[in-house]
XYZ file of C-alpha atoms in Angstrom:
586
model
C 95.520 43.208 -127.757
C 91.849 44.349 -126.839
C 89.144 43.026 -128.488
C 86.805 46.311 -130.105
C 83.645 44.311 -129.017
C 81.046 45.315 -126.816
C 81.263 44.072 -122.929
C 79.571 41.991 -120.721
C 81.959 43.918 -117.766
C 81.189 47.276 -116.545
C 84.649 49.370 -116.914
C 82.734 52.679 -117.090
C 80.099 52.606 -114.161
C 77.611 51.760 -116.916
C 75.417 49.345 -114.830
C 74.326 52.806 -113.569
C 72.375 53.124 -117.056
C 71.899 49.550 -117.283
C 69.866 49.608 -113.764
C 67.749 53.025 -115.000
C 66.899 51.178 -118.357
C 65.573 47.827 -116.518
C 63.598 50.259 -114.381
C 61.688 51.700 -117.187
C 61.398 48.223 -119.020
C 59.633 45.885 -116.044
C 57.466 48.299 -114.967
C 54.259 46.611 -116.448
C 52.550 49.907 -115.920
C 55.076 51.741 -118.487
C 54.607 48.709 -121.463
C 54.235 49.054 -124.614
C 57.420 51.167 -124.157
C 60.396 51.722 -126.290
C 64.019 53.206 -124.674
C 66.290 54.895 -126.789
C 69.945 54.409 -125.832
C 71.667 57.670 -127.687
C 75.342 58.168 -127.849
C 78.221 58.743 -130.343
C 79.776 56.106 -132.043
C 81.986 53.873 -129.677
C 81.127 55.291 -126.489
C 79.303 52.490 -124.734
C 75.557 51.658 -126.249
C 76.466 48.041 -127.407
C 78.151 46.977 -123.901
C 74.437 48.823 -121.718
C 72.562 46.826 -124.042
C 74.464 43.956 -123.152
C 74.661 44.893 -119.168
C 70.896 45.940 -119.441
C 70.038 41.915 -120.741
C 72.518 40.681 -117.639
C 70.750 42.583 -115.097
C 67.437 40.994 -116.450
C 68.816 37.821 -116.645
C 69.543 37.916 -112.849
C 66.146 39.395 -111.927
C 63.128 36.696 -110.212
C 61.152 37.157 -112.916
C 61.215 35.721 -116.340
C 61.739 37.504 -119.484
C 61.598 36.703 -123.211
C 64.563 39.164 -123.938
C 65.326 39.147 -127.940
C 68.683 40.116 -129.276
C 68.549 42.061 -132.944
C 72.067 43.232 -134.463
C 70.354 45.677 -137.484
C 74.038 45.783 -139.115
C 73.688 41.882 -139.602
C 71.473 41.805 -142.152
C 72.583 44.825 -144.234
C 72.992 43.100 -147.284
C 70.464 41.134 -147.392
C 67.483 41.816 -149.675
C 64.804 41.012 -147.213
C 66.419 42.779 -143.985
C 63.357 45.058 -143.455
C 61.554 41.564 -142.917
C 64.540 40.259 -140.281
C 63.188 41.611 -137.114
C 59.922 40.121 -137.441
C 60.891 36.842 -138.235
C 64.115 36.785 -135.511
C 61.411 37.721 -132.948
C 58.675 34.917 -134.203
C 61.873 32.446 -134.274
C 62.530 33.408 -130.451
C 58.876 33.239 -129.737
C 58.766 29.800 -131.555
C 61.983 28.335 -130.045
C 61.129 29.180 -126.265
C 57.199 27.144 -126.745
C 58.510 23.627 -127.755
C 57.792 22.753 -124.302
C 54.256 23.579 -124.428
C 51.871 21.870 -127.343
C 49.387 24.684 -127.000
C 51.683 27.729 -126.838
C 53.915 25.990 -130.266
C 50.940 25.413 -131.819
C 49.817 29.554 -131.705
C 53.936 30.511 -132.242
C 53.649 28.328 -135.091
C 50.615 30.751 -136.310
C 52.261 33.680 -135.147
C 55.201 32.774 -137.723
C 52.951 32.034 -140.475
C 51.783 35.437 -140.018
C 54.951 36.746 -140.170
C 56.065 35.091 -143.205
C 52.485 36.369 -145.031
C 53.344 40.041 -144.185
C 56.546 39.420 -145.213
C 55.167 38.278 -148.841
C 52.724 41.026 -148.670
C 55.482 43.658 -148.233
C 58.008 41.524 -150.867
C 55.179 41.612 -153.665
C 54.822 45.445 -153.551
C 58.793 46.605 -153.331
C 59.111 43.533 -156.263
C 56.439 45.241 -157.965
C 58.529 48.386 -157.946
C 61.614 47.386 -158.851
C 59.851 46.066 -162.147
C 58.329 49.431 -162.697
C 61.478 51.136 -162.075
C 61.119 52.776 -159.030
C 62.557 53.166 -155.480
C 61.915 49.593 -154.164
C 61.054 50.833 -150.643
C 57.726 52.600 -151.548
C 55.392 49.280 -151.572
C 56.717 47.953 -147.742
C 56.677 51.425 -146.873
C 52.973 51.851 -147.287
C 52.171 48.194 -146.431
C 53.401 49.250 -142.531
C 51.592 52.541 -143.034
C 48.637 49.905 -143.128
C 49.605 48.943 -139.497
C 49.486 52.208 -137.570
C 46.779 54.092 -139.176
C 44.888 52.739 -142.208
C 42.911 50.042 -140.568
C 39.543 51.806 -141.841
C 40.569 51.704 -145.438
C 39.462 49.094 -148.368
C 42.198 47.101 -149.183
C 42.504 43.670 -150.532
C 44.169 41.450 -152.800
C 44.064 43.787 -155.766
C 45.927 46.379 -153.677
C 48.690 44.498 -152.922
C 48.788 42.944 -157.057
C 48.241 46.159 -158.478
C 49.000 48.967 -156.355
C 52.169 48.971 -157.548
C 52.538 48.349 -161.219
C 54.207 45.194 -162.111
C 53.738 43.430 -158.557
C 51.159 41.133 -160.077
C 53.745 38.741 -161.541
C 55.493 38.250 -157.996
C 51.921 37.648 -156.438
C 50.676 35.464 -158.900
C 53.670 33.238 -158.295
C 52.408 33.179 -154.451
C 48.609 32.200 -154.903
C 49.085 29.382 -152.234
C 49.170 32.558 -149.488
C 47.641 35.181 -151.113
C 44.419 33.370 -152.724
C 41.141 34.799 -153.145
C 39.902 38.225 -152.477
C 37.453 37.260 -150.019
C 39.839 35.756 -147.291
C 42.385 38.493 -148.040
C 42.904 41.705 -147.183
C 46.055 44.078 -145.744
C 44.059 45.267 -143.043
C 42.650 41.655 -141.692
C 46.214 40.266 -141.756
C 47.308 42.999 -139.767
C 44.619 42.771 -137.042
C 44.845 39.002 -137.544
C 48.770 39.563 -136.843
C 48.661 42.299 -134.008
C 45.747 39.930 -132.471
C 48.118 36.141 -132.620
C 50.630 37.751 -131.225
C 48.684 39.562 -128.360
C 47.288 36.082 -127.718
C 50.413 34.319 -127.885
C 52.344 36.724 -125.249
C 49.240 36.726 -123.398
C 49.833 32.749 -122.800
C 53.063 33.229 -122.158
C 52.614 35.407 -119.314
C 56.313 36.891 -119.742
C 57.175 40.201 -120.695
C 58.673 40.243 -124.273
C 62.309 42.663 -124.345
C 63.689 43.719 -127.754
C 66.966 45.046 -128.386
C 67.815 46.526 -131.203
C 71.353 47.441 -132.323
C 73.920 48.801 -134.509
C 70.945 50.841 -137.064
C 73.327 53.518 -137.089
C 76.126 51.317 -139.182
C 73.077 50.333 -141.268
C 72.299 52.243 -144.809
C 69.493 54.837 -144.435
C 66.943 52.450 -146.000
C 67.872 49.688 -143.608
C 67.816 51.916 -140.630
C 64.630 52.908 -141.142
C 63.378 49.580 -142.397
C 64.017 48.095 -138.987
C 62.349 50.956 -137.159
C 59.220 50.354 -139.453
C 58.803 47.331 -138.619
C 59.046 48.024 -135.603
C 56.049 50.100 -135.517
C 54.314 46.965 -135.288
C 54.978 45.870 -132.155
C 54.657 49.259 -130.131
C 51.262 49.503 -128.884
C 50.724 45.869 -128.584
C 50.827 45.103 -124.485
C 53.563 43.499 -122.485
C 56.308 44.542 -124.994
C 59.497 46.672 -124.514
C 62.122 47.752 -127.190
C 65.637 49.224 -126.465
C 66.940 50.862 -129.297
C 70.758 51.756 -129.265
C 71.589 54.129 -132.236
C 73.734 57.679 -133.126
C 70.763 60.051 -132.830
C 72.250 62.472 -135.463
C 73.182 59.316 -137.699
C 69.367 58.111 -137.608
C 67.907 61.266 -138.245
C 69.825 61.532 -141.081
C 69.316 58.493 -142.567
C 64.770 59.583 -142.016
C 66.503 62.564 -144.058
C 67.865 60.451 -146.781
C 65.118 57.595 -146.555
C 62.361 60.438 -146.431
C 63.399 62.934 -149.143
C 62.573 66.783 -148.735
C 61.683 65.891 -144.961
C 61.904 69.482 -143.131
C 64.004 69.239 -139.577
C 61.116 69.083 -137.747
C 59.807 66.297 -139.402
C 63.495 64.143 -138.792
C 63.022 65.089 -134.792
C 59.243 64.260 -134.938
C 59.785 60.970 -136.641
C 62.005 59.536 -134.102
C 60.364 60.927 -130.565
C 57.046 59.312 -131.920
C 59.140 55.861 -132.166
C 61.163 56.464 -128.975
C 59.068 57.203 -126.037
C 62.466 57.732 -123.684
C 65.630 58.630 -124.693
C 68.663 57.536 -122.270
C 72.176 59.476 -123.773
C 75.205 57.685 -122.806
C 77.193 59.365 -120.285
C 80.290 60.645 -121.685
C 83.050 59.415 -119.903
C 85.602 61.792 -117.766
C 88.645 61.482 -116.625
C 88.171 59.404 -113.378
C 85.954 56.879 -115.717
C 88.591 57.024 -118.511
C 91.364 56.349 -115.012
C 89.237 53.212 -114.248
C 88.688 51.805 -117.930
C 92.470 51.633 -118.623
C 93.271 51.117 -115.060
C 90.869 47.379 -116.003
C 92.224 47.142 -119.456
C 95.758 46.493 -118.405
C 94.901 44.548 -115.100
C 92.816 41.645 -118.030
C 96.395 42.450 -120.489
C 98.689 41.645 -117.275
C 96.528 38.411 -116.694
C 94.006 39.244 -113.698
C 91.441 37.027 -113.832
C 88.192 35.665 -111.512
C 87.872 37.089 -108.234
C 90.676 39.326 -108.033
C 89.646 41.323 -111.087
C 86.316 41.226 -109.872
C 87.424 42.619 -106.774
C 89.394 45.561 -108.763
C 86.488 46.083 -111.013
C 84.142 46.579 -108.298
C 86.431 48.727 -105.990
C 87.140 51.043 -108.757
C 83.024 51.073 -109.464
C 82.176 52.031 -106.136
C 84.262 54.852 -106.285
C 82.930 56.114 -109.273
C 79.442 56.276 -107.989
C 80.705 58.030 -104.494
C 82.917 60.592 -106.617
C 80.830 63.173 -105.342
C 81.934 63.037 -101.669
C 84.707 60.666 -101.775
C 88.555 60.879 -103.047
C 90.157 58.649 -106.118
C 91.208 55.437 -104.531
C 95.008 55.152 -104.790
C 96.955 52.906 -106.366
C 98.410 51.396 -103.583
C 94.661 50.725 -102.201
C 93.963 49.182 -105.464
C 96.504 46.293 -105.334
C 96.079 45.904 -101.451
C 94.655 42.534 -100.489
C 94.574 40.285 -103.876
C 95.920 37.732 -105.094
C 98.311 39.571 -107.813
C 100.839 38.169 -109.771
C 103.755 40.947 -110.369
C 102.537 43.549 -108.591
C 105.495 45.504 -108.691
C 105.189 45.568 -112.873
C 101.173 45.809 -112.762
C 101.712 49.140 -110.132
C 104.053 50.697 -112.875
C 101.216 50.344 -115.746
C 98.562 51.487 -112.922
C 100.960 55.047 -112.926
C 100.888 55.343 -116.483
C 97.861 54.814 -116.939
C 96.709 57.283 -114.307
C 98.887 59.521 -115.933
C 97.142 58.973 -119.611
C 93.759 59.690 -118.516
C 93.387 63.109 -118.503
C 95.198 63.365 -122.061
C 92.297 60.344 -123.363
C 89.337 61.824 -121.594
C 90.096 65.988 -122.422
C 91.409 65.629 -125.910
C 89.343 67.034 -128.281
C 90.075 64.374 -130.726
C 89.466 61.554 -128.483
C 86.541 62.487 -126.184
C 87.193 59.846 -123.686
C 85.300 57.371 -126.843
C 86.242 54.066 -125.384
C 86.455 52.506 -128.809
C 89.187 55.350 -129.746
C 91.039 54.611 -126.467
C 91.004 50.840 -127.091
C 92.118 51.358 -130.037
C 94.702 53.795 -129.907
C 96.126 50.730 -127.101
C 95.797 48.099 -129.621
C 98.492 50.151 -132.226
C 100.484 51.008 -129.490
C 100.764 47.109 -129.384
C 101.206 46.580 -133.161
C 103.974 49.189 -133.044
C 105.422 47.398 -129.842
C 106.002 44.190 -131.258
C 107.127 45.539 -134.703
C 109.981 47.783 -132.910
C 111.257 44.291 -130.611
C 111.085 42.192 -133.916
C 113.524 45.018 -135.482
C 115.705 45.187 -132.496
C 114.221 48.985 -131.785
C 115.101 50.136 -128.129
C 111.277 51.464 -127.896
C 109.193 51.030 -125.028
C 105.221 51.317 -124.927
C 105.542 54.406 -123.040
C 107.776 55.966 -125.818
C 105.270 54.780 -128.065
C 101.540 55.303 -126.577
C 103.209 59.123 -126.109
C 103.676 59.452 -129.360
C 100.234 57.645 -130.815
C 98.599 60.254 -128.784
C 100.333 62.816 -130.441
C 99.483 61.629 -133.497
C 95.808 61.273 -132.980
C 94.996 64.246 -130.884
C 96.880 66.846 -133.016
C 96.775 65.346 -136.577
C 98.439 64.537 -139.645
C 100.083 68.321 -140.554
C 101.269 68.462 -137.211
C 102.843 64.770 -136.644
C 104.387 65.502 -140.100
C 106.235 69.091 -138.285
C 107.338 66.624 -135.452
C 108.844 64.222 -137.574
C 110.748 66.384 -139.719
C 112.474 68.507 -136.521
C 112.900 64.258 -135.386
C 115.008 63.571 -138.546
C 116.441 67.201 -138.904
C 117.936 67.563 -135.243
C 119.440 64.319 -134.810
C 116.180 62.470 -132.903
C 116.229 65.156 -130.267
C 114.403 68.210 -131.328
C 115.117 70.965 -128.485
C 111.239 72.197 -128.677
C 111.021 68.934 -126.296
C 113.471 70.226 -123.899
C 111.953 73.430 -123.540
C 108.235 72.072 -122.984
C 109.307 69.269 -120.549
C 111.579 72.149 -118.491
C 110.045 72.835 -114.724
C 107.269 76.093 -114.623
C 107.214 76.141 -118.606
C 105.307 79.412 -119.932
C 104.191 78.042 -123.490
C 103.415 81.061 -124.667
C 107.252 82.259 -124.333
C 108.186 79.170 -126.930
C 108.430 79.681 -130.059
C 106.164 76.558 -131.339
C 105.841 75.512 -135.095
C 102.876 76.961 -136.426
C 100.989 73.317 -136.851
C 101.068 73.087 -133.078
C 99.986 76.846 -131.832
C 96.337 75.554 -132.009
C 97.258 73.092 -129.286
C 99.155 74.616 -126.267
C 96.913 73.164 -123.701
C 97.650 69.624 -124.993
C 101.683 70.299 -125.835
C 101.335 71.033 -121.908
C 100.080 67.918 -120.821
C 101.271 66.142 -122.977
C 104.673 67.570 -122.317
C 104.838 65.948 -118.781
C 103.766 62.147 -120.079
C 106.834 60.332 -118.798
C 109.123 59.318 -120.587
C 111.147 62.920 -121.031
C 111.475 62.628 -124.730
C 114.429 65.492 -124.441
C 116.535 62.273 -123.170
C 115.700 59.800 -125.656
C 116.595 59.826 -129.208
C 113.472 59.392 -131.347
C 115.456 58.127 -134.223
C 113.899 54.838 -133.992
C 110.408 56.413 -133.214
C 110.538 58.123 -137.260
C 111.295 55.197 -138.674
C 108.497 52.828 -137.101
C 106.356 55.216 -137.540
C 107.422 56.617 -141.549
C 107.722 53.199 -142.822
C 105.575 50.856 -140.695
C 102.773 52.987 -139.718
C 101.494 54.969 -142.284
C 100.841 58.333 -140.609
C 96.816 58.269 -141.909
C 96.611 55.161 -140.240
C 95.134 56.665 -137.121
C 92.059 58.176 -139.125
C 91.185 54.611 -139.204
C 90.008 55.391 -135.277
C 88.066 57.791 -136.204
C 83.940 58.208 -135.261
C 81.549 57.023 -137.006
C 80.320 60.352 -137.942
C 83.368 61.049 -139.503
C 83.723 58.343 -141.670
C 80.361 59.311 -143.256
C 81.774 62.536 -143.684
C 84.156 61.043 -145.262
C 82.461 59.270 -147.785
C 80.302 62.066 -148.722
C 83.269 64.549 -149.452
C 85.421 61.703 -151.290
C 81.707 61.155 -154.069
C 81.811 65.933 -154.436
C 82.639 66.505 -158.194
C 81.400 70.115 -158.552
C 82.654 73.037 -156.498
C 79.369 73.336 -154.395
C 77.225 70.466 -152.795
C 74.526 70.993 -150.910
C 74.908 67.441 -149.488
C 78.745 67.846 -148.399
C 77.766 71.138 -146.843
C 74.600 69.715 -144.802
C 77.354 66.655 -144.189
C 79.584 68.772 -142.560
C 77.020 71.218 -140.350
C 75.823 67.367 -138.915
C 79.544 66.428 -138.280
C 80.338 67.793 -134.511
C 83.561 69.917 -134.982
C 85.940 67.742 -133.126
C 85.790 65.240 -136.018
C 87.351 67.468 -138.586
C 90.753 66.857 -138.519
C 90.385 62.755 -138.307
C 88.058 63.412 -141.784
C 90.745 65.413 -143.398
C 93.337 63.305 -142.561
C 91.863 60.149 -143.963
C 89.988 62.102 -146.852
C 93.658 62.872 -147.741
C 94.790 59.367 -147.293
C 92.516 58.396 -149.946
C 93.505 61.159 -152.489
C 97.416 60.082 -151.585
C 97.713 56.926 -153.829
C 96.341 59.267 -157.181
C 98.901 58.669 -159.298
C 97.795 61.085 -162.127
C 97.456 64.847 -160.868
C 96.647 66.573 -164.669
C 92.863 66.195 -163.805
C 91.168 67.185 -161.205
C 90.126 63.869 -159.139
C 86.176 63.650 -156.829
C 87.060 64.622 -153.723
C 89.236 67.701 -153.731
C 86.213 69.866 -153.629
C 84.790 68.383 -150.897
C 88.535 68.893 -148.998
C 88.021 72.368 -150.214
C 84.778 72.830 -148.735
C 86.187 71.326 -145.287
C 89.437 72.975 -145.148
C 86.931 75.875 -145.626
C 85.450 75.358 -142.295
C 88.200 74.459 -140.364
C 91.546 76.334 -139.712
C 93.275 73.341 -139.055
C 92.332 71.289 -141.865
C 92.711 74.229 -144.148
C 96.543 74.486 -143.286
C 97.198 70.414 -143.708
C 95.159 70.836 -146.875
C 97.290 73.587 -148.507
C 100.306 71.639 -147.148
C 98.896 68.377 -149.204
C 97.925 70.424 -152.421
C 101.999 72.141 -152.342
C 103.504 68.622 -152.536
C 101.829 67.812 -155.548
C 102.907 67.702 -158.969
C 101.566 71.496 -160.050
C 98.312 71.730 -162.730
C 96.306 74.257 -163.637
C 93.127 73.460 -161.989
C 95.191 73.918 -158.586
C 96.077 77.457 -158.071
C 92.583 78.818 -157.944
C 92.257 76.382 -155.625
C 95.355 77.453 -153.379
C 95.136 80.771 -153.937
C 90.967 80.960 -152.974
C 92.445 79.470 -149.567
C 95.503 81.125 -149.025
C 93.258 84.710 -149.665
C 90.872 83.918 -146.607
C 93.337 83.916 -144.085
């Protein structure tokens, strides 16, 4: 099994990025900077991140480099407060060898904790009155960036909100008398300690910042608020790694009736340079799996070094140089098996195309590292049976599953069980010079001829095996929504906003759906479905089946396994408008 975890080893030629973002980040004359790290979810931005702090780590000179997982602290009231304090408890933790430096940390995090109050008193003072609790800290970090000529003071913070006077009376000890208090001096107070204290130092300060895109909206944003405070002060760099589309949503959400402009303005004024993750092609995808089974056969140390790096410097000399064989691969290391670890090489030279091509799959190295790990669960499910299945057998037929989707696996199955485990479709797709167009395919699978093709020539020939085995594993131990479950992150959202539609038009589901890229609508209607499934009482119309109507109304291919879902139910009324609205815009 493969841990879904980001990677201190470059499969993917990331250290490419890695190197461009340490560029940008030590070069004194760039700072205050912040570097966006943009890509879809599971396609790389936790592993640069963590490549990006290596490289660093190796360089002459010394950073303060600052680690911030957003997701971490999604639950937790005060989360909007956690990146200020994580960085003051990094700031505090690397002084203890100097009395002069602790002693102005130690005052840097007594600053932190006071804007932390400041911020705690208004959103308290909110919730009492009723209201959205992320109005007070909103405006109290509006203070930092652009109200510094304003009057505040202590009455500001007790009564500009109504009811906050209760949580700041309880707090006297920090916020005392008018006179020595006021918003704007603690933030210049703030900005100046820790200007000071970084000064002393005399290291750059690096923070990265991941995971906001698995955060709520409000915690998202939070985190790039208080961020804010930090971005024009000198010898600081921040690298954000996020799902553009999925943060400007949530500046949607968090900011309601923003325009579009304003969602695209809001983040280029917080990210100075954005850095997209390259999606990964076929020779990339060929070297990821090509390392993935080399660490499953037991490489280790310098030999897998040596493979990682070969394969590397053949991605970055792609452009004038061939793909280094096999057979050039294994020469010269120390190898256990080779004979076994060649045959896994093939196959997974032959997969790569399929993983990096497929609509459904994108090359997302989370997906592919995934779709390995149930190929592994299905594995050691069909030897503790008995099952004459080998991972070949199987990974072909995950990849079916995933790449075409639930109405079509279904079709597959049922010629499986009907024809006696060897449907004769297989025979004619696997035959030498096959013309797709001249078989007659089932109807699920027309919209995929290019992948039946390739797909077709995975070995093994399924026209010599009986699949018999194959139904059953699958039918009974794999639930066939179970491979939703690898969908994007962008889908599941989707996914959750169609599952809460009650009425037959949502603005919301509809703006959910224009954000989702296209290639995730058959992994939402699969597992949107897969959550409908377990209803057990059909007489009422259930949440949910008008948002699968409004997707199935987008999408040719989820309309047909949606109409095939809504048949095998147990008929109502409320249905056949339903059916027949769909079945009328063919």
């Amino acid at each position: 099994m493969w841990s879904d975890k980001e990677s201190s080893i470059d499969f993917l030629n990331f250290n490419e990025t890695a190197e461009s973002i340490k560029d940008l980040i030590t070069e004194k004359n760039l700072m205050p900077i912040s570097v966006g790290v943009f890509g879809d979810w599971g396609a790389g931005k936790s592993t640069i991140l963590e490549l990006t702090k290596s490289t660093l780590a190796d360089d002459e000179e010394d950073y303060i480099q600052v680690s911030f997982d957003a997701w971490m602290f999604q639950g937790y009231d005060d989360a909007k407060a956690a990146l200020l304090e994580t960085i003051a408890a990094t700031l505090v933790k690397r002084s203890e060898a100097d009395e002069s430096l602790r002693a102005k940390a130690k005052d840097f995090a007594g600053r932190v904790n006071k804007i932390r109050l400041m911020g705690l008193a208004m959103d308290a003072g909110s919730f009492i009155a009723g209201v959205p609790t992320f109005g007070g800290f909103q405006k109290l970090f509006g203070m930092f960036t652009g109200g510094e000529n304003g009057e505040y003071d202590f009455d500001d913070v007790k009564n500009g909100v109504e009811g906050a006077g209760e949580v700041a009376n309880k707090n006297k000890d920090l916020l005392r008398k008018k006179k020595d208090f006021s918003p704007p001096k603690e933030i210049k107070e703030f900005r100046k300690a820790y200007s000071d204290l970084l000064a002393e130092f005399g290291k750059p300060l690096i923070v990265y910042v991941d995971n906001l895109d698995r955060c709520s909206p409000y915690n998202a944003i939070s985190t790039l608020e208080a961020m804010r405070l930090f971005l024009f002060l000198p010898n600081t760099a921040f690298v954000i790694a996020a799902d553009e589309d999925m943060i400007r949503l949530a500046v949607g959400e968090y900011h309601k009736g923003s325009s579009q402009r304003h969602q695209t303005d809001y983040l280029d004024k917080l990210i100075q340079i954005p850095i997209h993750v390259p999606r990964p092609g076929t020779l990339e995808i060929r070297a990821y799996l090509i390392m993935l089974v080399a660490l499953d056969h037991g490489v280790t140390g310098k030999p897998l070094e040596a493979l990682r790096h070969q394969l590397e410097l053949n991605l970055k000399m792609s452009w004038k140089e061939d793909v280094v064989a096999i057979d050039d691969l294994l020469e010269g290391k120390e190898l256990q098996n080779i004979p076994e670890l060649r045959r896994k090489f093939v196959v997974a030279e032959q997969l790569a195309p399929l993983l990096a091509e497929s609509s459904n799959i994108n090359g997302n190295p989370r997906i592919v590292k995934r779709l390995l790990n149930q190929v592994r669960i299905r594995r050691k499910t069909a030897l503790r049976r008995g099952m004459q299945l080998d991972e070949k057998t199987i990974t072909k037929l995950v990849i079916f599953e995933r790449c075409l989707g639930t109405r079509a696996t279904n079709k597959f199955y049922e010629m499986i069980d009907s024809e006696n485990g060897k449907p004769k479709i297989l025979a004619e797709l696997e035959a030498d010079r096959v013309n797709i167009d001249e078989i007659a395919l089932p109807e699920e699978w027309k919209a995929e001829k290019n992948f039946l093709v390739k797909w077709s020539k995975l070995t093994p020939k399924f026209s010599e095996v009986d699949l018999t085995p194959a139904l059953y594993l699958s039918k009974e131990n794999v639930p066939l929504g179970s491979f939703g479950t690898v969908m994007s992150g962008a889908a599941q959202k989707l996914v959750m906003a169609l599952l809460k539609q009650s009425q037959r038009i949502s603005q919301a589901s509809s703006k959910a759906i224009e954000d989702t890229p296209p290639d995730d609508y058959v992994p939402a209607m699969d597992a949107l479905l897969e959550k409908l499934r377990p209803i057990g009482d059909w007489s009422k119309r259930p949440d949910g089946i008008f948002g699968a109507r409004l997707l199935a109304e987008k999408d040719i291919r989820c309309k047909a396994t949606f109409l095939d879902f809504m048949k095998q139910l147990p008929p109502a009324r409320w249905m056949t408008p339903i059916i027949e609205e769909l079945e009328g815009a063919n």
